[in-house]
Amino acid sequence: MPPKIAEVIEHDVCAACGACEAVCPIGAVTVKKSAEIRDPNNLSLYEKGAGYQVCEGCLICSRVCPVVDGFIENELANVRKFFAAKSSNSARSQDGGVTSGILKSLFKQGKIDCAVGITRNEKWEPEVVLLTSAEDVERTRGTKYTSDPVVAALRQAFEKYDRIAVVGVPCQVHSARLIQDNINEKIVLIIGLLCMESFHHEVMLEKIIPEILKVKIEDVRKMEFTKGKFWVYTDDGEVHSVPIKDVAKYARNPCHHCCDYTSVFADISVGSVGAPDGWNSVFIRTEAGEKYFDMVRDEMEIMEDPKPGLELVGKLIDMKRKNNAEHFLEVCKEFSFETGIRNETM
């Protein structure tokens, strides 16, 4: 019997988080744009996808797949604290530099050995990297809005490091939590990013930026989704924008089935929505989140009651759920296993 991820792949809702690649004991899974099912008789394809026909049936991959696990109904039920923050060194950051600030401080204090994150080159092509120092963190500043299988890098990280932090969008955070709970306790901190959708980098580089925004990718300094628009800032100081609805349809197909906006499975979630310009909104969700944020608090400026606050966050949660829940539940009917949207608290 094939693992449950085979059906997730077949129905094109694989989030390409990389968890199955990270934990497969025989290396049968490789995730690029998405995991793939291959002809088991064509061994030349063995390096390129998820060959469940040649797996050994341990089914570990099914235990760490966020789609198999399903979603949580109330994303905010596990929020212990909500506030805005700004790192003391937020220059060149997307907003308040909180994610980078947390990692840099934890490295300097010797509290983590490795962080799994994503960087980009001058063409905005993403690359998953293992960060091992505060200096490494500088390379990952800013949001990319394109996806790569971040969690797959844990396979290498587990071999070399004992205290690992993971930074990712909701699907990656979800699978990192499942790995931590089921497979490997070396993950000590999970930082989640708020995410409405992400894009294949080819779509961003070849369609959205040049054709819709009419900008050269080499000139782009910063991108952001805010105030109902997708904004692109260029090196010449110009600002370009289009309504989000004009680009949302180009998002990766799994994003149209995702029902997690705030990374509910994170220890700490970080975004910009709900906080003033130049600040990050911060959601402390777990005891570990409290512990690690307290370690870096002295390097953060804190705003206790930011506006527009959780009310705006809640509206965007509802918007994503309204757009996507029906799609996800329709696919669930096709699965041979049970998954869905659970009414429980993390």
GROMACS .gro file of C-alpha atoms in nm:
model
  346
    1MET     CA    1   0.000   0.000   0.000
    2PRO     CA    2   0.151   0.337  -0.097
    3PRO     CA    3   0.192   0.610   0.166
    4LYS     CA    4  -0.074   0.878   0.197
    5ILE     CA    5   0.154   1.137   0.039
    6ALA     CA    6   0.102   0.957  -0.293
    7GLU     CA    7  -0.259   1.078  -0.299
    8VAL     CA    8  -0.154   1.428  -0.192
    9ILE     CA    9   0.083   1.439  -0.489
   10GLU     CA   10  -0.169   1.291  -0.734
   11HIS     CA   11  -0.430   1.553  -0.644
   12ASP     CA   12  -0.176   1.838  -0.686
   13VAL     CA   13  -0.204   1.964  -0.329
   14CYS     CA   14   0.153   1.876  -0.230
   15ALA     CA   15   0.285   2.190  -0.058
   16ALA     CA   16   0.646   2.103  -0.154
   17CYS     CA   17   0.750   2.175   0.205
   18GLY     CA   18   1.023   1.910   0.183
   19ALA     CA   19   0.933   1.715   0.497
   20CYS     CA   20   0.906   1.380   0.322
   21GLU     CA   21   1.253   1.427   0.175
   22ALA     CA   22   1.391   1.518   0.517
   23VAL     CA   23   1.272   1.200   0.689
   24CYS     CA   24   1.267   0.925   0.423
   25PRO     CA   25   1.519   0.666   0.552
   26ILE     CA   26   1.610   0.540   0.205
   27GLY     CA   27   1.612   0.874   0.024
   28ALA     CA   28   1.324   0.778  -0.204
   29VAL     CA   29   1.182   1.129  -0.205
   30THR     CA   30   1.321   1.444  -0.360
   31VAL     CA   31   1.114   1.762  -0.366
   32LYS     CA   32   1.167   2.038  -0.615
   33LYS     CA   33   0.856   2.224  -0.735
   34SER     CA   34   0.652   1.940  -0.593
   35ALA     CA   35   0.706   1.580  -0.508
   36GLU     CA   36   0.652   1.351  -0.805
   37ILE     CA   37   0.547   0.993  -0.865
   38ARG     CA   38   0.769   0.802  -1.102
   39ASP     CA   39   0.779   0.486  -1.305
   40PRO     CA   40   0.958   0.240  -1.072
   41ASN     CA   41   1.101   0.058  -1.373
   42ASN     CA   42   1.278   0.372  -1.496
   43LEU     CA   43   1.562   0.398  -1.248
   44SER     CA   44   1.702   0.707  -1.421
   45LEU     CA   45   1.410   0.894  -1.264
   46TYR     CA   46   1.492   0.776  -0.915
   47GLU     CA   47   1.674   1.095  -0.820
   48LYS     CA   48   1.393   1.325  -0.929
   49GLY     CA   49   1.078   1.251  -0.734
   50ALA     CA   50   0.880   1.055  -0.479
   51GLY     CA   51   0.888   0.694  -0.588
   52TYR     CA   52   0.637   0.537  -0.353
   53GLN     CA   53   0.637   0.219  -0.562
   54VAL     CA   54   0.995   0.153  -0.456
   55CYS     CA   55   0.964   0.268  -0.095
   56GLU     CA   56   0.998   0.021   0.192
   57GLY     CA   57   0.659   0.093   0.344
   58CYS     CA   58   0.766   0.259   0.669
   59LEU     CA   59   0.509   0.537   0.606
   60ILE     CA   60   0.713   0.792   0.804
   61CYS     CA   61   0.644   1.046   0.529
   62SER     CA   62   0.270   1.028   0.598
   63ARG     CA   63   0.329   1.126   0.960
   64VAL     CA   64   0.502   1.452   0.866
   65CYS     CA   65   0.287   1.571   0.573
   66PRO     CA   66   0.090   1.887   0.659
   67VAL     CA   67  -0.184   1.806   0.408
   68VAL     CA   68  -0.234   1.460   0.557
   69ASP     CA   69  -0.249   1.617   0.905
   70GLY     CA   70  -0.500   1.884   0.804
   71PHE     CA   71  -0.569   2.231   0.940
   72ILE     CA   72  -0.678   2.394   1.266
   73GLU     CA   73  -1.011   2.580   1.275
   74ASN     CA   74  -0.912   2.863   1.513
   75GLU     CA   75  -0.563   2.989   1.430
   76LEU     CA   76  -0.550   3.239   1.713
   77ALA     CA   77  -0.659   3.009   1.997
   78ASN     CA   78  -0.299   2.926   2.093
   79VAL     CA   79  -0.166   3.283   2.088
   80ARG     CA   80  -0.027   3.354   2.435
   81LYS     CA   81   0.098   3.704   2.361
   82PHE     CA   82   0.058   3.943   2.069
   83PHE     CA   83   0.263   4.261   2.028
   84ALA     CA   84   0.469   4.452   1.775
   85ALA     CA   85   0.847   4.453   1.778
   86LYS     CA   86   1.141   4.603   1.598
   87SER     CA   87   1.496   4.471   1.607
   88SER     CA   88   1.766   4.712   1.721
   89ASN     CA   89   1.935   4.632   1.390
   90SER     CA   90   1.652   4.629   1.137
   91ALA     CA   91   1.832   4.798   0.848
   92ARG     CA   92   1.770   4.625   0.515
   93SER     CA   93   1.500   4.409   0.674
   94GLN     CA   94   1.150   4.364   0.533
   95ASP     CA   95   0.979   4.544   0.822
   96GLY     CA   96   1.103   4.535   1.180
   97GLY     CA   97   1.373   4.273   1.125
   98VAL     CA   98   1.242   4.057   1.410
   99THR     CA   99   1.305   3.717   1.252
  100SER     CA  100   1.663   3.806   1.160
  101GLY     CA  101   1.711   3.971   1.499
  102ILE     CA  102   1.598   3.660   1.687
  103LEU     CA  103   1.830   3.430   1.493
  104LYS     CA  104   2.131   3.660   1.511
  105SER     CA  105   2.096   3.704   1.886
  106LEU     CA  106   2.049   3.330   1.949
  107PHE     CA  107   2.362   3.253   1.745
  108LYS     CA  108   2.564   3.513   1.934
  109GLN     CA  109   2.445   3.371   2.265
  110GLY     CA  110   2.526   3.016   2.156
  111LYS     CA  111   2.165   2.900   2.202
  112ILE     CA  112   2.130   2.744   1.855
  113ASP     CA  113   2.377   2.565   1.628
  114CYS     CA  114   2.192   2.593   1.298
  115ALA     CA  115   1.895   2.762   1.138
  116VAL     CA  116   1.722   2.646   0.823
  117GLY     CA  117   1.610   2.932   0.602
  118ILE     CA  118   1.596   3.066   0.250
  119THR     CA  119   1.807   3.321   0.068
  120ARG     CA  120   1.804   3.451  -0.289
  121ASN     CA  121   2.045   3.560  -0.558
  122GLU     CA  122   2.040   3.890  -0.751
  123LYS     CA  123   1.772   3.741  -0.980
  124TRP     CA  124   1.547   3.668  -0.679
  125GLU     CA  125   1.587   3.293  -0.732
  126PRO     CA  126   1.547   3.120  -0.393
  127GLU     CA  127   1.799   2.887  -0.233
  128VAL     CA  128   1.755   2.687   0.085
  129VAL     CA  129   2.052   2.733   0.318
  130LEU     CA  130   2.182   2.614   0.653
  131LEU     CA  131   2.279   2.914   0.863
  132THR     CA  132   2.539   2.860   1.133
  133SER     CA  133   2.632   3.212   1.245
  134ALA     CA  134   2.491   3.559   1.295
  135GLU     CA  135   2.679   3.667   0.983
  136ASP     CA  136   2.498   3.403   0.777
  137VAL     CA  137   2.163   3.547   0.883
  138GLU     CA  138   2.237   3.871   0.700
  139ARG     CA  139   2.204   3.685   0.369
  140THR     CA  140   1.844   3.586   0.436
  141ARG     CA  141   1.691   3.924   0.521
  142GLY     CA  142   1.366   4.014   0.347
  143THR     CA  143   1.067   3.817   0.220
  144LYS     CA  144   1.098   3.634  -0.114
  145TYR     CA  145   0.737   3.526  -0.192
  146THR     CA  146   0.869   3.233  -0.393
  147SER     CA  147   0.882   2.881  -0.257
  148ASP     CA  148   1.155   2.623  -0.212
  149PRO     CA  149   1.142   2.302  -0.002
  150VAL     CA  150   1.295   2.451   0.313
  151VAL     CA  151   1.224   2.155   0.540
  152ALA     CA  152   1.419   1.916   0.314
  153ALA     CA  153   1.738   2.079   0.444
  154LEU     CA  154   1.671   1.926   0.784
  155ARG     CA  155   1.803   1.596   0.651
  156GLN     CA  156   2.152   1.746   0.634
  157ALA     CA  157   2.104   1.955   0.947
  158PHE     CA  158   2.013   1.654   1.161
  159GLU     CA  159   2.342   1.487   1.070
  160LYS     CA  160   2.557   1.779   1.186
  161TYR     CA  161   2.373   1.988   1.446
  162ASP     CA  162   2.186   1.936   1.774
  163ARG     CA  163   1.993   2.263   1.828
  164ILE     CA  164   1.814   2.365   1.511
  165ALA     CA  165   1.580   2.655   1.438
  166VAL     CA  166   1.345   2.647   1.140
  167VAL     CA  167   1.203   2.955   0.966
  168GLY     CA  168   0.925   2.903   0.715
  169VAL     CA  169   0.577   2.969   0.585
  170PRO     CA  170   0.276   2.783   0.731
  171CYS     CA  171   0.311   2.453   0.541
  172GLN     CA  172   0.683   2.434   0.625
  173VAL     CA  173   0.620   2.524   0.988
  174HIS     CA  174   0.345   2.262   1.013
  175SER     CA  175   0.567   1.986   0.879
  176ALA     CA  176   0.860   2.096   1.099
  177ARG     CA  177   0.632   2.061   1.401
  178LEU     CA  178   0.524   1.713   1.289
  179ILE     CA  179   0.890   1.614   1.248
  180GLN     CA  180   0.970   1.750   1.593
  181ASP     CA  181   0.675   1.564   1.748
  182ASN     CA  182   0.723   1.234   1.565
  183ILE     CA  183   1.079   1.195   1.441
  184ASN     CA  184   1.350   1.422   1.578
  185GLU     CA  185   1.370   1.652   1.879
  186LYS     CA  186   1.673   1.846   1.753
  187ILE     CA  187   1.435   2.119   1.632
  188VAL     CA  188   1.431   2.359   1.927
  189LEU     CA  189   1.256   2.663   1.776
  190ILE     CA  190   1.009   2.709   1.491
  191ILE     CA  191   0.951   3.062   1.360
  192GLY     CA  192   0.653   3.095   1.129
  193LEU     CA  193   0.580   3.365   0.874
  194LEU     CA  194   0.236   3.496   0.784
  195CYS     CA  195   0.153   3.388   0.430
  196MET     CA  196  -0.147   3.429   0.203
  197GLU     CA  197   0.016   3.250  -0.091
  198SER     CA  198   0.351   3.198  -0.261
  199PHE     CA  199   0.464   3.154  -0.619
  200HIS     CA  200   0.692   2.936  -0.826
  201HIS     CA  201   0.994   3.156  -0.887
  202GLU     CA  202   0.964   3.112  -1.264
  203VAL     CA  203   0.614   3.261  -1.248
  204MET     CA  204   0.734   3.552  -1.035
  205LEU     CA  205   1.041   3.616  -1.251
  206GLU     CA  206   0.893   3.556  -1.595
  207LYS     CA  207   0.530   3.661  -1.559
  208ILE     CA  208   0.441   3.876  -1.258
  209ILE     CA  209   0.742   4.107  -1.241
  210PRO     CA  210   0.811   4.171  -1.614
  211GLU     CA  211   0.461   4.141  -1.761
  212ILE     CA  212   0.223   4.261  -1.490
  213LEU     CA  213   0.447   4.506  -1.301
  214LYS     CA  214   0.655   4.584  -1.614
  215VAL     CA  215   0.977   4.594  -1.412
  216LYS     CA  216   1.315   4.427  -1.467
  217ILE     CA  217   1.382   4.173  -1.193
  218GLU     CA  218   1.743   4.293  -1.166
  219ASP     CA  219   1.614   4.635  -1.057
  220VAL     CA  220   1.391   4.508  -0.775
  221ARG     CA  221   1.502   4.597  -0.423
  222LYS     CA  222   1.202   4.482  -0.220
  223MET     CA  223   0.862   4.315  -0.264
  224GLU     CA  224   0.568   4.312  -0.026
  225PHE     CA  225   0.198   4.230  -0.004
  226THR     CA  226   0.015   4.492   0.199
  227LYS     CA  227  -0.292   4.715   0.193
  228GLY     CA  228  -0.459   4.506  -0.074
  229LYS     CA  229  -0.175   4.537  -0.325
  230PHE     CA  230   0.147   4.369  -0.434
  231TRP     CA  231   0.422   4.631  -0.416
  232VAL     CA  232   0.761   4.628  -0.585
  233TYR     CA  233   1.032   4.879  -0.496
  234THR     CA  234   1.315   4.936  -0.743
  235ASP     CA  235   1.669   5.064  -0.702
  236ASP     CA  236   1.581   5.395  -0.868
  237GLY     CA  237   1.339   5.476  -0.585
  238GLU     CA  238   1.027   5.404  -0.789
  239VAL     CA  239   0.731   5.218  -0.638
  240HIS     CA  240   0.513   4.989  -0.851
  241SER     CA  241   0.194   4.813  -0.742
  242VAL     CA  242  -0.102   4.609  -0.863
  243PRO     CA  243  -0.410   4.478  -0.676
  244ILE     CA  244  -0.339   4.144  -0.510
  245LYS     CA  245  -0.628   3.988  -0.702
  246ASP     CA  246  -0.433   4.048  -1.024
  247VAL     CA  247  -0.149   3.821  -0.912
  248ALA     CA  248  -0.313   3.581  -0.663
  249LYS     CA  249  -0.439   3.358  -0.943
  250TYR     CA  250  -0.077   3.282  -1.036
  251ALA     CA  251   0.000   3.136  -0.692
  252ARG     CA  252   0.109   2.774  -0.660
  253ASN     CA  253  -0.191   2.541  -0.674
  254PRO     CA  254  -0.138   2.403  -0.319
  255CYS     CA  255  -0.168   2.759  -0.188
  256HIS     CA  256  -0.528   2.768  -0.312
  257HIS     CA  257  -0.603   2.480  -0.071
  258CYS     CA  258  -0.413   2.612   0.232
  259CYS     CA  259  -0.614   2.713   0.539
  260ASP     CA  260  -0.334   2.846   0.760
  261TYR     CA  261  -0.244   3.216   0.737
  262THR     CA  262  -0.053   3.279   1.061
  263SER     CA  263   0.160   2.962   1.095
  264VAL     CA  264  -0.046   2.821   1.381
  265PHE     CA  265   0.207   2.541   1.444
  266ALA     CA  266   0.497   2.782   1.510
  267ASP     CA  267   0.652   2.868   1.845
  268ILE     CA  268   0.670   3.230   1.732
  269SER     CA  269   0.487   3.374   1.431
  270VAL     CA  270   0.614   3.694   1.270
  271GLY     CA  271   0.454   3.916   1.008
  272SER     CA  272   0.376   4.274   0.919
  273VAL     CA  273  -0.004   4.265   0.926
  274GLY     CA  274  -0.145   4.412   1.246
  275ALA     CA  275   0.161   4.629   1.317
  276PRO     CA  276   0.250   4.983   1.204
  277ASP     CA  277   0.486   5.039   0.912
  278GLY     CA  278   0.842   4.950   1.004
  279TRP     CA  279   0.736   4.707   1.276
  280ASN     CA  280   0.664   4.334   1.290
  281SER     CA  281   0.362   4.174   1.446
  282VAL     CA  282   0.474   3.897   1.684
  283PHE     CA  283   0.264   3.603   1.804
  284ILE     CA  284   0.406   3.399   2.093
  285ARG     CA  285   0.234   3.060   2.071
  286THR     CA  286   0.423   2.810   2.288
  287GLU     CA  287   0.633   2.780   2.602
  288ALA     CA  288   0.941   2.740   2.381
  289GLY     CA  289   0.842   3.057   2.196
  290GLU     CA  290   0.825   3.249   2.523
  291LYS     CA  291   1.159   3.110   2.641
  292TYR     CA  292   1.352   3.194   2.325
  293PHE     CA  293   1.196   3.537   2.274
  294ASP     CA  294   1.281   3.627   2.635
  295MET     CA  295   1.645   3.548   2.549
  296VAL     CA  296   1.647   3.817   2.278
  297ARG     CA  297   1.399   4.068   2.420
  298ASP     CA  298   1.669   4.314   2.525
  299GLU     CA  299   1.760   4.361   2.157
  300MET     CA  300   1.403   4.442   2.057
  301GLU     CA  301   1.189   4.751   2.084
  302ILE     CA  302   0.841   4.640   2.194
  303MET     CA  303   0.499   4.797   2.124
  304GLU     CA  304   0.249   4.629   2.356
  305ASP     CA  305  -0.080   4.722   2.187
  306PRO     CA  306  -0.014   4.776   1.817
  307LYS     CA  307  -0.277   4.894   1.574
  308PRO     CA  308  -0.456   4.777   1.368
  309GLY     CA  309  -0.378   4.467   1.575
  310LEU     CA  310  -0.540   4.125   1.578
  311GLU     CA  311  -0.864   4.255   1.430
  312LEU     CA  312  -0.700   4.299   1.090
  313VAL     CA  313  -0.516   3.968   1.126
  314GLY     CA  314  -0.850   3.801   1.190
  315LYS     CA  315  -1.001   3.951   0.877
  316LEU     CA  316  -0.717   3.813   0.664
  317ILE     CA  317  -0.747   3.472   0.828
  318ASP     CA  318  -1.117   3.474   0.736
  319MET     CA  319  -1.037   3.589   0.381
  320LYS     CA  320  -0.790   3.307   0.324
  321ARG     CA  321  -1.026   3.054   0.478
  322LYS     CA  322  -1.317   3.177   0.268
  323ASN     CA  323  -1.113   3.148  -0.051
  324ASN     CA  324  -0.951   2.811   0.023
  325ALA     CA  325  -1.148   2.594   0.266
  326GLU     CA  326  -1.401   2.479   0.010
  327HIS     CA  327  -1.124   2.378  -0.232
  328PHE     CA  328  -0.944   2.181   0.038
  329LEU     CA  329  -1.254   2.004   0.166
  330GLU     CA  330  -1.347   1.901  -0.189
  331VAL     CA  331  -1.008   1.734  -0.229
  332CYS     CA  332  -1.046   1.568   0.111
  333LYS     CA  333  -1.347   1.378  -0.026
  334GLU     CA  334  -1.115   1.213  -0.280
  335PHE     CA  335  -0.862   1.089  -0.022
  336SER     CA  336  -0.875   0.735   0.111
  337PHE     CA  337  -0.772   0.868   0.453
  338GLU     CA  338  -0.933   1.122   0.685
  339THR     CA  339  -0.809   1.476   0.701
  340GLY     CA  340  -0.978   1.816   0.711
  341ILE     CA  341  -1.011   2.122   0.934
  342ARG     CA  342  -1.002   2.029   1.303
  343ASN     CA  343  -1.184   2.218   1.576
  344GLU     CA  344  -0.914   2.191   1.839
  345THR     CA  345  -0.651   2.405   2.007
  346MET     CA  346  -0.284   2.351   1.938
   0.00000   0.00000   0.00000
